[in-house]
Amino acid sequence: MSRDNYEVIIGLEVHAELSTKTKIFCSCPTEFGAAPNTHVCPICMAMPGTLPVLNEKVVEYAVKAGLATNCEISRDSKNDRKNYFYPDLPKAYQISQFDKPLCEHGYVEIDTDEGKKKIRLTRIHIEEDAGKLNHDDFGGGSLVDLNRAGVPLIEIVSEPDIRSSEEAENYLRKLKSILEYIEVSDCKMQEGSLRADVNVSVRKKGDTKLGTRTEMKNMNSFKSITRAIEYEVDRQIDVLEDGGIIEQETLRWDDVSGKTFPMRDKEDAQDYRYFPDPDLVAIKLSEEYIENIKKSLPELPESRKQRYLEEYKLSEKDANIITSSKYLSDLFEGAIKICNNPKAVNNWIISDISRILNETEMEPIEIPFDSKQLAKLVMLIDKGTISSSIAKKVLVEMFEHPRDPEDIIDEKGWVQISDEGAIKDVVLKVLEANPQSVADYKGGKDKALGYLVGQAMKETRGKANPQMLNKMFLEELKK
Ligand code: ADP
Ligand code: ZN
Ligand code: MG
């Protein structure tokens, strides 16, 4: 039986590290990449007798995320202890939220082939991150780094509304862009700032009951998430087709072998014995507090997109790509303010920049040049200083060794040849070397002109001004 007889059901639990300056219950910095155990204090190291104090910014950021994803905000909320033992969790419990999360009943809208679709959010709650075990070879043991312990997280839990790996990717991209726009998380997936637990099940089409799900933890790349879902769907269907049953279990996705494996760890003990944390007070939010945060929300991707369609006449597809990332969108707006050429900036972002990001698996936030430099590149073409084919090479250089486009052009001697005498020399040389094309053109084959211009471009290694070449060839051919 084929895969077409089954329906795929997916629900995501997304963890986003909040970009507050300090941790959730102490004043240690949250910055990524410090030497092990340098961002720690007695509180986040769980020394006996220490007391947590909730960082107000964490509540503010979580409420922001809730409002931006259409959630209801709880006026009355609290922190709970989730008890389990693991070496990266020195308190042997994680402070999280159980039955009174800060935000509930939201949704995120995604674009599908059949139009817009709402993915419902069950909840968003706040919690602390755990430390990190380092399994490099230290003479048989593992070492723990507590810099990450107490870094604030929001967990965003979706309803099982997602129906394919493409929808999962769309949903995650949309969520990521919203969090970037409201500036509550840098969402750097390679640094683990945004990671997803992916729950997958399948059922026969027409069934109303959900199938048993498996869960793949801590996935942090779009590519692996897509591959893992595809693999897991096929595996589950194979099991069911062979008359087997799916075990509810936690799996580990292995990128190298492209397979999932059962995982034995803390998740095996499912009884977390939640109870309210007695060291923390209840979280009560006033209408005014929530209203003020609502007022402070910036323009969200959907509204920016509408603006791009109307103001700059971008196509729906292009506007979608650019607004999918705050960084691309800021790059776009910043550049057009300077060079006043939305069409050109749009083209650069959609084609060459997107292609390079794709090829290098870079995130927009990692683009090493700013909107001013992109604007300069566009203006250099507009002014005729460089041709667009040279500009493509300049852009590659801007990615590899970031500096101003002018400096690159100077250093490389890439300035466009716009000198009439020089252009004429090339034209005459090419005409002489290609008598057949000249005859073809004179015999009515207009295409021959394109060939001749191409040859002249080759001769000048792309540096000749194409408009001038065209004009000069036409003049000479008419003689
Ligand atoms: P837990 O927190 O123990 O993992 P939850 O009931 O909170 O369990 O569910 C976690 C996630 O699993 C949610 O995103 C939910 O949408 C998803 N989910 C629940 N049941 C299924 C299912 N049968 N198939 C796919 N996803 C599911
Ligand atoms: Zn601390
Ligand atoms: Mg789960």
PDB file of N, CA, C and O and ligand atoms in Angstrom, residues 9-13 157-160 199-201 210-213 215 270, ligand 1:
ATOM      1  N   ILE A   9       0.710  13.470  10.701  1.00  0.00           N
ATOM      2  CA  ILE A   9       0.322  14.413  11.755  1.00  0.00           C
ATOM      3  C   ILE A   9       1.579  14.848  12.501  1.00  0.00           C
ATOM      4  O   ILE A   9       2.352  14.010  12.960  1.00  0.00           O
ATOM      5  N   ILE A  10       1.764  16.153  12.604  1.00  0.00           N
ATOM      6  CA  ILE A  10       2.971  16.657  13.257  1.00  0.00           C
ATOM      7  C   ILE A  10       2.612  17.753  14.251  1.00  0.00           C
ATOM      8  O   ILE A  10       1.752  18.595  13.985  1.00  0.00           O
ATOM      9  N   GLY A  11       3.269  17.730  15.407  1.00  0.00           N
ATOM     10  CA  GLY A  11       3.148  18.824  16.381  1.00  0.00           C
ATOM     11  C   GLY A  11       4.546  19.199  16.832  1.00  0.00           C
ATOM     12  O   GLY A  11       5.388  18.328  17.037  1.00  0.00           O
ATOM     13  N   LEU A  12       4.823  20.495  16.953  1.00  0.00           N
ATOM     14  CA  LEU A  12       6.169  20.917  17.336  1.00  0.00           C
ATOM     15  C   LEU A  12       6.181  21.575  18.708  1.00  0.00           C
ATOM     16  O   LEU A  12       5.276  22.332  19.051  1.00  0.00           O
ATOM     17  N   GLU A  13       7.208  21.259  19.466  1.00  0.00           N
ATOM     18  CA  GLU A  13       7.483  21.987  20.704  1.00  0.00           C
ATOM     19  C   GLU A  13       8.780  22.745  20.449  1.00  0.00           C
ATOM     20  O   GLU A  13       9.828  22.144  20.295  1.00  0.00           O
ATOM     21  N   VAL A 157       4.317  25.467  22.214  1.00  0.00           N
ATOM     22  CA  VAL A 157       3.783  24.138  21.887  1.00  0.00           C
ATOM     23  C   VAL A 157       2.647  24.273  20.882  1.00  0.00           C
ATOM     24  O   VAL A 157       1.680  24.993  21.125  1.00  0.00           O
ATOM     25  N   SER A 158       2.782  23.583  19.759  1.00  0.00           N
ATOM     26  CA  SER A 158       1.703  23.652  18.761  1.00  0.00           C
ATOM     27  C   SER A 158       0.737  22.497  18.954  1.00  0.00           C
ATOM     28  O   SER A 158       1.079  21.453  19.489  1.00  0.00           O
ATOM     29  N   GLU A 159      -0.481  22.693  18.494  1.00  0.00           N
ATOM     30  CA  GLU A 159      -1.429  21.589  18.382  1.00  0.00           C
ATOM     31  C   GLU A 159      -0.954  20.692  17.230  1.00  0.00           C
ATOM     32  O   GLU A 159      -0.184  21.133  16.376  1.00  0.00           O
ATOM     33  N   PRO A 160      -1.396  19.429  17.185  1.00  0.00           N
ATOM     34  CA  PRO A 160      -0.966  18.566  16.068  1.00  0.00           C
ATOM     35  C   PRO A 160      -1.685  18.929  14.774  1.00  0.00           C
ATOM     36  O   PRO A 160      -2.416  18.127  14.211  1.00  0.00           O
ATOM     37  N   ASN A 199       7.227  16.015  16.954  1.00  0.00           N
ATOM     38  CA  ASN A 199       6.345  14.867  17.223  1.00  0.00           C
ATOM     39  C   ASN A 199       5.663  14.445  15.934  1.00  0.00           C
ATOM     40  O   ASN A 199       5.040  15.272  15.271  1.00  0.00           O
ATOM     41  N   VAL A 200       5.799  13.166  15.607  1.00  0.00           N
ATOM     42  CA  VAL A 200       5.262  12.688  14.331  1.00  0.00           C
ATOM     43  C   VAL A 200       4.415  11.436  14.536  1.00  0.00           C
ATOM     44  O   VAL A 200       4.797  10.536  15.286  1.00  0.00           O
ATOM     45  N   SER A 201       3.258  11.404  13.879  1.00  0.00           N
ATOM     46  CA  SER A 201       2.497  10.154  13.807  1.00  0.00           C
ATOM     47  C   SER A 201       1.849  10.069  12.437  1.00  0.00           C
ATOM     48  O   SER A 201       1.829  11.051  11.698  1.00  0.00           O
ATOM     49  N   LEU A 210      -6.061  10.002  16.496  1.00  0.00           N
ATOM     50  CA  LEU A 210      -4.648  10.202  16.184  1.00  0.00           C
ATOM     51  C   LEU A 210      -3.868   8.913  16.388  1.00  0.00           C
ATOM     52  O   LEU A 210      -4.176   8.122  17.269  1.00  0.00           O
ATOM     53  N   GLY A 211      -2.857   8.687  15.565  1.00  0.00           N
ATOM     54  CA  GLY A 211      -1.979   7.546  15.754  1.00  0.00           C
ATOM     55  C   GLY A 211      -0.992   7.803  16.884  1.00  0.00           C
ATOM     56  O   GLY A 211      -0.921   8.913  17.417  1.00  0.00           O
ATOM     57  N   THR A 212      -0.256   6.760  17.264  1.00  0.00           N
ATOM     58  CA  THR A 212       0.763   6.926  18.303  1.00  0.00           C
ATOM     59  C   THR A 212       1.941   7.712  17.727  1.00  0.00           C
ATOM     60  O   THR A 212       2.376   7.460  16.611  1.00  0.00           O
ATOM     61  N   ARG A 213       2.439   8.676  18.529  1.00  0.00           N
ATOM     62  CA  ARG A 213       3.505   9.539  18.016  1.00  0.00           C
ATOM     63  C   ARG A 213       4.872   9.130  18.541  1.00  0.00           C
ATOM     64  O   ARG A 213       4.995   8.521  19.607  1.00  0.00           O
ATOM     65  N   GLU A 215       8.791  11.077  19.124  1.00  0.00           N
ATOM     66  CA  GLU A 215       9.277  12.442  19.320  1.00  0.00           C
ATOM     67  C   GLU A 215      10.777  12.512  19.085  1.00  0.00           C
ATOM     68  O   GLU A 215      11.530  11.725  19.640  1.00  0.00           O
ATOM     69  N   GLN A 270       8.810   9.473  32.905  1.00  0.00           N
ATOM     70  CA  GLN A 270       7.835  10.475  32.486  1.00  0.00           C
ATOM     71  C   GLN A 270       7.166  11.199  33.654  1.00  0.00           C
ATOM     72  O   GLN A 270       6.503  12.198  33.457  1.00  0.00           O
TER      73      GLN A 270
HETATM   74  P1  ADP B   1       4.841  16.095  25.962  1.00  0.00           P
HETATM   75  O1  ADP B   1       4.988  17.466  26.521  1.00  0.00           O
HETATM   76  O2  ADP B   1       4.919  15.023  26.954  1.00  0.00           O
HETATM   77  O3  ADP B   1       5.801  15.833  24.837  1.00  0.00           O
HETATM   78  P2  ADP B   1       2.224  16.881  24.849  1.00  0.00           P
HETATM   79  O4  ADP B   1       0.925  16.202  24.977  1.00  0.00           O
HETATM   80  O5  ADP B   1       2.363  18.214  25.455  1.00  0.00           O
HETATM   81  O6  ADP B   1       3.364  15.920  25.346  1.00  0.00           O
HETATM   82  O7  ADP B   1       2.494  16.993  23.276  1.00  0.00           O
HETATM   83  C1  ADP B   1       3.630  17.504  22.774  1.00  0.00           C
HETATM   84  C2  ADP B   1       3.498  17.772  21.294  1.00  0.00           C
HETATM   85  O8  ADP B   1       3.123  16.603  20.596  1.00  0.00           O
HETATM   86  C3  ADP B   1       2.486  18.840  20.908  1.00  0.00           C
HETATM   87  O9  ADP B   1       3.095  19.726  20.006  1.00  0.00           O
HETATM   88  C4  ADP B   1       1.375  18.063  20.234  1.00  0.00           C
HETATM   89  O10 ADP B   1       0.777  18.822  19.207  1.00  0.00           O
HETATM   90  C5  ADP B   1       2.099  16.888  19.643  1.00  0.00           C
HETATM   91  N1  ADP B   1       1.270  15.690  19.505  1.00  0.00           N
HETATM   92  C6  ADP B   1       0.443  15.181  20.405  1.00  0.00           C
HETATM   93  N2  ADP B   1      -0.126  14.042  19.920  1.00  0.00           N
HETATM   94  C7  ADP B   1       0.380  13.851  18.680  1.00  0.00           C
HETATM   95  C8  ADP B   1       0.187  12.851  17.676  1.00  0.00           C
HETATM   96  N3  ADP B   1      -0.625  11.805  17.853  1.00  0.00           N
HETATM   97  N4  ADP B   1       0.898  12.975  16.528  1.00  0.00           N
HETATM   98  C9  ADP B   1       1.716  14.013  16.320  1.00  0.00           C
HETATM   99  N5  ADP B   1       1.918  14.963  17.236  1.00  0.00           N
HETATM  100  C10 ADP B   1       1.270  14.902  18.404  1.00  0.00           C
END
